[in-house]
Amino acid sequence: MKNNLLFFTRIFFFSFSLYAINRLVFLLPGLKQAEEKFHFPIFHLFLLFFVFLNLILFLVKKVSEKSFDNTGMVFMIATFVKTGTIYFIIKPILNIPNNQIEKTNCLIVFMGFLVIETIITIGILNKKQ
């Protein structure tokens, strides 16, 4: 139990760090006005990715405990499903013309969370060697 709490505390720390950096970037004068026109607020975007991050890592952790050989495949399938789901959720952003800042922000947030998922999954896979 204590190990799981530490695990998810670490996930929260990484996610909150990304959120804080993103908020600091949008405090710049030129970007502050662009943020007001966003279709999805930054907090909602991070909350969406945070939920998917926890779901994927929960699945990966459970599968690694039960059937370690399938851990990598579960991670890849879960990431594929997440990518498809996120695409349909943020599709309105992609259809808005002259919205490059929000599109770029979504991509950077997606890549940031993907990096966190991948690094933690690699750590899970390396512990069993």
Coordinates of C-alpha atoms in Angstrom, one line a residue:
M1 CA 0.0 0.0 0.0
K2 CA 2.8 2.4 0.9
N3 CA 4.6 1.6 -2.3
N4 CA 1.4 2.4 -4.4
L5 CA 1.0 5.7 -2.5
L6 CA 4.6 6.6 -3.3
F7 CA 4.1 5.6 -6.9
F8 CA 1.0 7.7 -7.4
T9 CA 2.5 10.6 -5.4
R10 CA 5.5 10.6 -7.9
I11 CA 3.0 10.7 -10.8
F12 CA 1.2 13.6 -9.3
F13 CA 4.5 15.5 -8.7
F14 CA 5.6 15.0 -12.3
S15 CA 2.1 16.1 -13.6
F16 CA 1.9 19.1 -11.4
S17 CA 5.4 20.1 -12.4
L18 CA 4.4 20.0 -16.1
Y19 CA 1.2 22.0 -15.2
A20 CA 3.2 24.7 -13.3
I21 CA 5.7 25.1 -16.2
N22 CA 2.8 25.4 -18.7
R23 CA 1.0 28.0 -16.5
L24 CA 4.3 30.0 -16.2
V25 CA 4.7 30.0 -20.0
F26 CA 1.2 31.4 -20.5
L27 CA 1.9 34.2 -18.0
L28 CA 3.9 35.9 -20.8
P29 CA 2.0 38.9 -22.2
G30 CA 1.6 37.7 -25.7
L31 CA 0.5 34.2 -24.7
K32 CA -1.9 35.4 -22.0
Q33 CA -4.3 36.8 -24.5
A34 CA -4.1 33.7 -26.7
E35 CA -4.9 31.5 -23.7
E36 CA -8.2 33.4 -23.1
K37 CA -9.4 32.2 -26.6
F38 CA -8.6 28.5 -25.9
H39 CA -11.4 26.0 -26.6
F40 CA -10.3 23.9 -23.6
P41 CA -8.8 25.6 -20.5
I42 CA -5.3 24.4 -19.7
F43 CA -6.5 22.9 -16.4
H44 CA -9.1 20.7 -18.2
L45 CA -6.5 19.6 -20.7
F46 CA -4.1 18.6 -17.9
L47 CA -6.8 16.9 -15.9
L48 CA -7.8 14.8 -19.0
F49 CA -4.2 13.7 -19.5
F50 CA -3.6 13.1 -15.8
V51 CA -6.6 10.8 -15.7
F52 CA -5.3 8.8 -18.7
L53 CA -1.9 8.7 -17.2
N54 CA -3.2 7.2 -14.0
L55 CA -5.4 4.7 -15.9
I56 CA -2.5 3.5 -18.1
L57 CA 0.0 3.3 -15.3
F58 CA -2.5 1.5 -13.0
L59 CA -3.1 -1.1 -15.8
V60 CA 0.6 -1.5 -16.5
K61 CA 1.4 -1.9 -12.8
K62 CA -1.4 -4.5 -12.3
V63 CA -0.4 -6.5 -15.4
S64 CA 3.3 -6.4 -14.4
E65 CA 2.3 -8.0 -11.0
K66 CA 0.1 -10.7 -12.6
S67 CA 1.8 -11.4 -16.0
F68 CA 5.1 -9.6 -16.4
D69 CA 5.6 -10.8 -20.0
N70 CA 2.5 -8.9 -21.2
T71 CA 3.4 -5.5 -19.6
G72 CA 5.0 -3.9 -22.7
M73 CA 2.1 -5.0 -24.9
V74 CA -0.5 -3.6 -22.5
F75 CA 1.4 -0.3 -22.3
M76 CA 1.4 -0.1 -26.1
I77 CA -2.3 -1.0 -26.5
A78 CA -3.3 1.4 -23.7
T79 CA -1.3 4.2 -25.2
F80 CA -2.8 3.5 -28.6
V81 CA -6.4 3.7 -27.2
K82 CA -5.5 6.8 -25.3
T83 CA -4.2 8.5 -28.4
G84 CA -7.4 7.7 -30.3
T85 CA -9.6 8.8 -27.5
I86 CA -7.7 12.1 -27.0
Y87 CA -7.9 12.7 -30.8
F88 CA -11.7 12.6 -30.8
I89 CA -11.9 14.7 -27.6
I90 CA -9.6 17.5 -28.9
K91 CA -10.8 17.3 -32.5
P92 CA -12.6 20.7 -32.2
I93 CA -9.3 22.3 -31.5
L94 CA -7.8 20.8 -34.7
N95 CA -10.7 22.2 -36.8
I96 CA -10.4 25.8 -35.6
P97 CA -8.4 28.0 -38.1
N98 CA -5.6 30.3 -36.8
N99 CA -5.4 28.4 -33.5
Q100 CA -1.7 27.3 -33.7
I101 CA -0.9 28.2 -30.1
E102 CA -3.5 25.9 -28.7
K103 CA -2.7 23.1 -31.1
T104 CA 1.0 23.4 -30.2
N105 CA 0.1 23.5 -26.5
C106 CA -2.0 20.3 -26.8
L107 CA 0.8 18.5 -28.6
I108 CA 3.4 19.5 -26.0
V109 CA 1.2 18.4 -23.2
F110 CA 0.5 15.1 -24.9
M111 CA 4.2 14.5 -25.5
G112 CA 5.0 15.5 -21.9
F113 CA 2.6 13.0 -20.5
L114 CA 3.7 10.4 -22.9
V115 CA 7.3 10.8 -21.7
I116 CA 6.2 10.5 -18.1
E117 CA 4.2 7.3 -18.9
T118 CA 7.1 5.8 -20.9
I119 CA 9.8 6.6 -18.2
I120 CA 7.7 5.1 -15.4
T121 CA 6.8 2.0 -17.5
I122 CA 10.5 1.6 -18.3
G123 CA 11.2 1.7 -14.6
I124 CA 8.5 -0.9 -13.9
L125 CA 10.0 -3.2 -16.7
N126 CA 13.6 -2.7 -15.4
K127 CA 12.7 -3.7 -11.8
K128 CA 11.8 -7.2 -12.8
Q129 CA 15.2 -8.0 -14.4

